[in-house]
Coordinates of C-alpha atoms in Angstrom, one line a residue:
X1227 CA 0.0 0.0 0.0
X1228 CA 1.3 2.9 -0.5
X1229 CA 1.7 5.7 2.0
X1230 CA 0.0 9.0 1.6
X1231 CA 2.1 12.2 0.5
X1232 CA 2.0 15.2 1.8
X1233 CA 3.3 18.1 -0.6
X1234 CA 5.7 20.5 0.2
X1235 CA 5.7 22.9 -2.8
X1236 CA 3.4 24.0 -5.2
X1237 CA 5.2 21.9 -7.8
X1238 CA 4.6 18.8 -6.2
X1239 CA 0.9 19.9 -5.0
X1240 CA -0.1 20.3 -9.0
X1241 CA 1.5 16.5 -9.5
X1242 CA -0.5 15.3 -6.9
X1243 CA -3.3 16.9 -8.2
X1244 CA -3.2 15.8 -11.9
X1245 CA -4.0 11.7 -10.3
X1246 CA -6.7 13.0 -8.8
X1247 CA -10.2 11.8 -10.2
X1248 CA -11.7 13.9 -12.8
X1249 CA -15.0 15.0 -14.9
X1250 CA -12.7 14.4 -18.0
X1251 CA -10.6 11.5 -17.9
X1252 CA -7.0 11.8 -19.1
X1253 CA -5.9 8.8 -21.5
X1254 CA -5.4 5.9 -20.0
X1255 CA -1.4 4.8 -19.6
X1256 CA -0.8 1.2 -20.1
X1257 CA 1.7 -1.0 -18.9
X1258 CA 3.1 -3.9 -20.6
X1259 CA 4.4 -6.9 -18.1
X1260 CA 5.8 -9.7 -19.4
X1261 CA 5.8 -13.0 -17.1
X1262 CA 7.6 -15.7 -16.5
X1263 CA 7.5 -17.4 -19.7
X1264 CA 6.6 -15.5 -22.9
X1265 CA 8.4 -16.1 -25.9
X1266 CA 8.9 -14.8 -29.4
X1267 CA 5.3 -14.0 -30.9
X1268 CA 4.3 -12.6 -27.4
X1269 CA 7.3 -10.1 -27.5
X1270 CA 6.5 -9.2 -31.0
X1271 CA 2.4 -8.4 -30.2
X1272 CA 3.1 -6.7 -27.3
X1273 CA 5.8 -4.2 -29.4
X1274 CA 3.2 -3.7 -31.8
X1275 CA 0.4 -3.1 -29.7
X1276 CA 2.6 -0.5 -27.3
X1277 CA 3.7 1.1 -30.7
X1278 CA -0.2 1.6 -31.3
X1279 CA -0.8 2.9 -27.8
X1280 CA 2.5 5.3 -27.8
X1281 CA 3.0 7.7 -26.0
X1282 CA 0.6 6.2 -23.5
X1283 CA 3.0 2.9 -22.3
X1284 CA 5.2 2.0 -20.0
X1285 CA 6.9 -1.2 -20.5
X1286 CA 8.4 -3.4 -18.0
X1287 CA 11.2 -5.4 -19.2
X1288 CA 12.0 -7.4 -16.6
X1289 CA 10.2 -10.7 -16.1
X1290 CA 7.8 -10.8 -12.9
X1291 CA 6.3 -14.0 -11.8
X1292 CA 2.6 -12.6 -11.9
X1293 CA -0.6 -14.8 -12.6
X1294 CA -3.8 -12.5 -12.4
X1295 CA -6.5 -15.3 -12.4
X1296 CA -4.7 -16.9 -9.9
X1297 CA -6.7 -15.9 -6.5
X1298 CA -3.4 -17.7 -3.7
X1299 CA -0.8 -15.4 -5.3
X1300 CA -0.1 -11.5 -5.0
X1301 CA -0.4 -10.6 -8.2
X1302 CA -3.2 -8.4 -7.4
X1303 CA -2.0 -6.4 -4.8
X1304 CA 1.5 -5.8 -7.0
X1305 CA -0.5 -4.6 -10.0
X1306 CA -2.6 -2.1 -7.3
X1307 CA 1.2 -1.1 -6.4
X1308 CA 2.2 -0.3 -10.1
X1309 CA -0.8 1.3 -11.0
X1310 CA -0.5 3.9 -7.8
X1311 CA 3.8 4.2 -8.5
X1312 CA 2.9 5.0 -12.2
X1313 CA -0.6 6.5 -12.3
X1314 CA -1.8 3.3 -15.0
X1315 CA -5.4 2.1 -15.1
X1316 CA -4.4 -0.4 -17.4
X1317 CA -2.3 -3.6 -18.4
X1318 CA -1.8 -5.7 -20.3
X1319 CA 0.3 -9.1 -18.9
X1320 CA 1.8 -11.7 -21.2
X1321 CA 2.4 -14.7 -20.1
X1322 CA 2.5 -18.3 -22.2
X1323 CA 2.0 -21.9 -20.7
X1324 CA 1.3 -25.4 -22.2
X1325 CA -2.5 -25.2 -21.1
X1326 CA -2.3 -21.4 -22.3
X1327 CA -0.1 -20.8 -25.2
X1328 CA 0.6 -17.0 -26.0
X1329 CA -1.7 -15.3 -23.8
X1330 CA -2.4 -12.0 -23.3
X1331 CA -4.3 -10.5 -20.0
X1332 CA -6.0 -7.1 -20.1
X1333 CA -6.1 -5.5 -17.0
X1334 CA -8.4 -3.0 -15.7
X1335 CA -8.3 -0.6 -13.1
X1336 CA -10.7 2.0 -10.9
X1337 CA -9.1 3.4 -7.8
X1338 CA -6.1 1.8 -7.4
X1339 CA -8.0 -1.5 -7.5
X1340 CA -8.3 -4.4 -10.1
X1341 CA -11.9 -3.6 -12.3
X1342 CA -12.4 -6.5 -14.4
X1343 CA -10.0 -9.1 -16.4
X1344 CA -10.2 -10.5 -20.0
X1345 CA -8.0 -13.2 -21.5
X1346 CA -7.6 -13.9 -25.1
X1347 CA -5.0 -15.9 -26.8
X1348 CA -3.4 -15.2 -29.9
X1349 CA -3.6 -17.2 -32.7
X1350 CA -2.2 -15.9 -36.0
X1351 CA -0.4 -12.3 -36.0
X1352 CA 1.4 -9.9 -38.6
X1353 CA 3.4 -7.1 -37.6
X1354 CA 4.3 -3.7 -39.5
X1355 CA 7.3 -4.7 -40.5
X1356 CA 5.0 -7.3 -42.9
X1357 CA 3.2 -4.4 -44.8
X1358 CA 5.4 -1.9 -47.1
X1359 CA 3.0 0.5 -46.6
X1360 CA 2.7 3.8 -45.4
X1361 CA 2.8 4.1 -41.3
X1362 CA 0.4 7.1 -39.2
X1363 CA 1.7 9.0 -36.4
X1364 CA 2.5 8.2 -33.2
X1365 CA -0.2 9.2 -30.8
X1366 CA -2.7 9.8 -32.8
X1367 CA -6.4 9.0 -32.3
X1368 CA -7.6 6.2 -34.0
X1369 CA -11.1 5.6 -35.3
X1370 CA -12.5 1.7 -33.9
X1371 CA -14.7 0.0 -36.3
X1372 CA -16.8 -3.1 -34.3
X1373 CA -18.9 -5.2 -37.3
X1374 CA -20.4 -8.3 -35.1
X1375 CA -23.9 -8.2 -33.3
X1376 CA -22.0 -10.0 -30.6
X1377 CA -20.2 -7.0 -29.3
X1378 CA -23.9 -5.6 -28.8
X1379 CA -25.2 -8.9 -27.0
X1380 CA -23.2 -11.4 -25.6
X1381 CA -21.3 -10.3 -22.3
X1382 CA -18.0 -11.6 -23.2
X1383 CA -17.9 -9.7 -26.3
X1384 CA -19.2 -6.9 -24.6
X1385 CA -16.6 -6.7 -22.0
X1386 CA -13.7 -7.2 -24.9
X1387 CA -15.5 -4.0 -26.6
X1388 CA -15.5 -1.9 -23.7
X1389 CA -11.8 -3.2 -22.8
X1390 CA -10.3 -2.3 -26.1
X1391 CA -12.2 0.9 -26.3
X1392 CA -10.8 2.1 -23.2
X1393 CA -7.3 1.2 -24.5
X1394 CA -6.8 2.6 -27.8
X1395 CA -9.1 5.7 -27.0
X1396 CA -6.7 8.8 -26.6
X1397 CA -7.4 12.4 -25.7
X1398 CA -11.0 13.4 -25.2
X1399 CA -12.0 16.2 -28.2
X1400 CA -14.8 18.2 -29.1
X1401 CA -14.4 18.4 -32.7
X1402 CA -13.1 16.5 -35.5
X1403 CA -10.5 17.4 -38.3
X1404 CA -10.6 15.1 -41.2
X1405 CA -7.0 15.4 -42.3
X1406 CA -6.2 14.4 -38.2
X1407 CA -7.5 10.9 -39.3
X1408 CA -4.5 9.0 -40.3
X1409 CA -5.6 5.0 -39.0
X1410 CA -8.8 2.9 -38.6
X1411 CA -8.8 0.1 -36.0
X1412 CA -11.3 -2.4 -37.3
X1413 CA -12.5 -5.3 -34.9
X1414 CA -14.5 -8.6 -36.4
X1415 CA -15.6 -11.9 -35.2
X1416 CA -15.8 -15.0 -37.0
X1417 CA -19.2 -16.8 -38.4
X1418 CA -21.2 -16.3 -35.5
X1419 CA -22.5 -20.1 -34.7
X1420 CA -26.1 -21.0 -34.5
X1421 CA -25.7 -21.3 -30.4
X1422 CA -24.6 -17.5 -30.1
X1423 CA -27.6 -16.3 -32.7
X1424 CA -29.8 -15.2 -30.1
X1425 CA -27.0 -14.3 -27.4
X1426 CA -28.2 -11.5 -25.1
X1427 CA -27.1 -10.2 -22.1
X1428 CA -30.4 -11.8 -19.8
X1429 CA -30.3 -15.1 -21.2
X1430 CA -26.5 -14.8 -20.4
X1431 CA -26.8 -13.6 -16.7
X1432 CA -26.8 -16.7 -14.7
X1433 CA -23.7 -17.5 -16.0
X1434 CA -20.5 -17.6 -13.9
X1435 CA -18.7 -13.9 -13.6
X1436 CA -15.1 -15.6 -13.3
X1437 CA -13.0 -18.4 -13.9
X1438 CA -13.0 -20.6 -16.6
X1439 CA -15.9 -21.2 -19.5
X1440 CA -16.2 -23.2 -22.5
X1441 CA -15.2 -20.9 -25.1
X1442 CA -14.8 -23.4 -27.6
X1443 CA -17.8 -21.9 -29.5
X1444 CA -17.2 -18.5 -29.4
X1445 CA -15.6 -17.1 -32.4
X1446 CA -12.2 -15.7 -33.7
X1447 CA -11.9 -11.8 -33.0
X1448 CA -9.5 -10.4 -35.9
X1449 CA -8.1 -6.8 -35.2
X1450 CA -7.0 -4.8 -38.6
X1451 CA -5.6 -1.7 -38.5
X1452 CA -5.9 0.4 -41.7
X1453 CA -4.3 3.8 -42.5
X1454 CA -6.6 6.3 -44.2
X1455 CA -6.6 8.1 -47.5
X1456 CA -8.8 10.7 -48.2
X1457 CA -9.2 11.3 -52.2
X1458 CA -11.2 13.9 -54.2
X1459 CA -14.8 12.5 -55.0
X1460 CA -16.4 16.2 -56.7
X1461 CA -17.9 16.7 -53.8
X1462 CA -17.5 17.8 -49.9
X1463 CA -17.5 14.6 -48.9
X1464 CA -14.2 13.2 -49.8
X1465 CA -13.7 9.6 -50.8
X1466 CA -11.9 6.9 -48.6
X1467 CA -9.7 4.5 -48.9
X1468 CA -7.9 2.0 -46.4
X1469 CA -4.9 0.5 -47.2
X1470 CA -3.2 -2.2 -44.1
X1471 CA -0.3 -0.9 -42.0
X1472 CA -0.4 -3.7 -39.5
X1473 CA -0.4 -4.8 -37.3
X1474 CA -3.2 -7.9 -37.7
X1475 CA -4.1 -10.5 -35.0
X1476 CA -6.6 -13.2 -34.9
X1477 CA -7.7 -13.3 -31.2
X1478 CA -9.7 -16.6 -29.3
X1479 CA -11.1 -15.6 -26.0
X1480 CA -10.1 -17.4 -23.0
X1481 CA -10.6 -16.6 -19.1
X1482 CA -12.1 -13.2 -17.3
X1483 CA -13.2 -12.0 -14.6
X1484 CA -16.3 -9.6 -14.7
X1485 CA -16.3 -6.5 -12.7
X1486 CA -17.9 -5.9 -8.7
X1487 CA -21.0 -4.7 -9.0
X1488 CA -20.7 -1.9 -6.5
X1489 CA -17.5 -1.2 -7.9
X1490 CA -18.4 -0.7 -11.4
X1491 CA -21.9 1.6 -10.2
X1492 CA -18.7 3.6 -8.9
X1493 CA -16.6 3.6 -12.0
X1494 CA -19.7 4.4 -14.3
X1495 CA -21.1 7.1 -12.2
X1496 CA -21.2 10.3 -13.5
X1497 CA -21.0 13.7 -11.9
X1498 CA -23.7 16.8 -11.7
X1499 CA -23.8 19.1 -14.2
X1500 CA -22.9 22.5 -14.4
X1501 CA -25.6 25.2 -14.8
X1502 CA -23.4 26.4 -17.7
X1503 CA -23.1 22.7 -19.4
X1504 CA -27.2 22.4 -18.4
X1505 CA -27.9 25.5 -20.9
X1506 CA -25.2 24.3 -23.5
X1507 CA -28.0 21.1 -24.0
X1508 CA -25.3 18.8 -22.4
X1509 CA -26.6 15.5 -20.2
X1510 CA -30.0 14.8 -20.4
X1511 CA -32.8 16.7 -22.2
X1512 CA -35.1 18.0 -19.6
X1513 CA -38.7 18.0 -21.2
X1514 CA -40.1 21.6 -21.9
X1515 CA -36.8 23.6 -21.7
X1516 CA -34.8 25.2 -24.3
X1517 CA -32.0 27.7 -24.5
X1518 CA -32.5 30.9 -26.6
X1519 CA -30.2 32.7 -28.6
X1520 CA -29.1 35.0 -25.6
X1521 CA -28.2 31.8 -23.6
X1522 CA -31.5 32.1 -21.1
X1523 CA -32.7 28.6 -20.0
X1524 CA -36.7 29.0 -20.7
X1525 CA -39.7 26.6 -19.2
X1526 CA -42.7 25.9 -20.7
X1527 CA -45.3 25.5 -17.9
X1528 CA -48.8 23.7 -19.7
X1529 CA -52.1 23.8 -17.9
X1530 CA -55.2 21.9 -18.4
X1531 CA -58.7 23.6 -19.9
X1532 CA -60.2 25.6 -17.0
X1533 CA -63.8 25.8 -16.1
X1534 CA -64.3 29.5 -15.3
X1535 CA -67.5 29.0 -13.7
X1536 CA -66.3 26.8 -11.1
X1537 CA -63.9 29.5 -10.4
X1538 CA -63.4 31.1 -7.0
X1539 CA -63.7 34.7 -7.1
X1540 CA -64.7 36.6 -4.4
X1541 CA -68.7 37.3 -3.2
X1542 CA -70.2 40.1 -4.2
X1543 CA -73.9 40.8 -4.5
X1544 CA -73.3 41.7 -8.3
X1545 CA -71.7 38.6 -9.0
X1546 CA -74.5 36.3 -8.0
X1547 CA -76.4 34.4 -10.2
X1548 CA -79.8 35.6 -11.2
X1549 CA -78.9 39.3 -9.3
X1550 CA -80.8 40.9 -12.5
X1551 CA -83.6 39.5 -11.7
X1552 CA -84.2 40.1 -8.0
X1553 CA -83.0 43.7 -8.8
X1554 CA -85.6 44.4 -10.9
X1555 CA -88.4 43.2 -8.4
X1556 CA -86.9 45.5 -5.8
X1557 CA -87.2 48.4 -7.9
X1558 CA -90.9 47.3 -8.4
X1559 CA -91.3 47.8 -4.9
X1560 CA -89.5 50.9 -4.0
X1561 CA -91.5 52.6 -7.3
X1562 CA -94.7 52.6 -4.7
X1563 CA -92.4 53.8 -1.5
X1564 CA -91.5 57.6 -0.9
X1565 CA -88.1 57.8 -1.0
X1566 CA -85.8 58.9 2.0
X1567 CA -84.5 62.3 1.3
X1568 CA -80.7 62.7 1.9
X1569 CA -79.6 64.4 5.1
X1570 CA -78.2 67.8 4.1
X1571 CA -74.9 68.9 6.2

């Protein structure tokens, strides 16, 4: 654990600060650890995968006997210790055996504690080195391209979406420059077999949330990554092209370990919103609101049909039904009576 720090100048004050939670996230550093046993092909994905992720990884390359699945060791506790010493909410372990040949472990991480876990092996891979084409820049933000119903139903595929997501996404922006697109990372399954046709997440949820499943079933997830070209079509709309830069794996998924419940409601909750981000339209659309054009947030109030004579006003003699009526008769009578004179002062 580590021990809490106290700062002593404003320099080290604004460090401490920038690991702090935020409303914006930062892009998430990743750390490569290699295990005890890896091997050629292992070394060679994880270079290309930190090469996609640069300049957000840190590699560690020294071997370090960790096994995340494996609930007697301390693996956990030293990956909570790296991720506090280098501010990383995610990794990515390689480790091969005989059981599990070139295996690859994403890891992670909310609060200095271990999120969720996902396992995949590598099957098949080409590096950069393998296409003589064009290369984009370092750092860059890619675009990810998911084409499988499965990364919309089944909870496996689901999790491997939302892990990948969180890896390659970079820098949160607001708008979008075409020329700033350089590559594409496009992410497939296999035929999807007749068992996984009607996956969904509630016929899914009884399942176990860790350890091993039978995964024979479940199709191969092939990773592409293209670089784009943006060519003259006649209009504003520019036509594209992809052309492969590398690299390409073909991924089988293997153990995980699903996220706490109460620890993911905490990861996935989101703060209140500004007044000003409320009248920008940000966060949800409140019903009968709007923003004008001078930035004033406006209600619209509606009221039902009112029956105005069932209204509530106040009694008066001239306001009473069928006064005419009993006026008139009155006058009748005074007609015949002498009239009182007024008192003179």
């Amino acid at each position: 654990m580590l021990r809490t720090i106290k700062p002593k100048n404003a320099r080290s004050k604004r460090a401490l600060d920038a690991r702090q939670p935020k409303e914006v996230e930062d892009p998430r550093t990743a750390i490569f650890v290699k295990g005890t046993h890896t091997g050629e092909v292992l070394n060679n994905v994880m270079r290309e995968l930190m090469a996609l992720k640069r300049p957000d990884a840190v590699a560690f390359n020294k071997k370090n006997p960790i096994h995340p699945f494996d609930a007697a060791s301390t693996s956990v506790a030293s990956l909570e210790f790296w991720s506090g010493k280098n501010d990383a909410s995610m990794f990515v372990v390689g480790q091969t055996t005989k059981k599990r040949p070139h295996g690859l472990t994403f890891v992670r991480m909310f609060d200095g504690k271990v999120l969720d876990m996902a396992e995949v092996g590598v099957e098949s891979w080409k590096g950069m080195a393998d296409f003589k084409t064009p290369k984009s820049t370092p750092g860059h933000k890619p675009l990810m391209h998911f084409a499988s119903e499965l990364f919309d139903t089944h909870p496996r595929f689901v999790q491997l979406k939302s892990m990948l997501i969180d890896f390659f996404n970079g820098e949160q922006i607001e708008s979008i420059c075409l020329p700033g697109l350089e590559h594409v990372i496009s992410i497939t399954c296999g035929p999807t077999p007749a068992a996984l046709n009607n996956a969904t997440a509630i016929a899914y949820a009884s399942r176990p949330t860790s350890g091993t499943e039978d995964t024979s079933n479940f199709p191969k997830v092939h990773l592409r990554t293209y670089t784009i070209k943006l060519l003259g079509s006649g209009t504003r709309i520019p036509r594209v092209e992809l052309t492969p830069m590398g690299p390409s794996l073909d991924l089988v998924l293997r153990r995980h370990h699903a996220a706490d419940p109460e620890l993911l409601k905490q990861a996935m909750k989101r703060p209140k919103l500004k007044k000003t981000d409320v009248e920008k339209g940000l966060g949800k659309k409140k019903k009968n609101m709007e923003v004008d054009e001078m930035g004033d947030l406006r209600g619209q109030v509606h009221v039902g049909k009112q029956d105005l004579g069932k209204l509530q006003t106040r009694k008066m003699k001239g306001l009473k039904a069928g006064f005419d009526e009993e006026d008139n008769a009155a006058d009748a009578e005074d007609s015949g009576r002498p009239r009182k004179k007024r008192r003179e002062e």
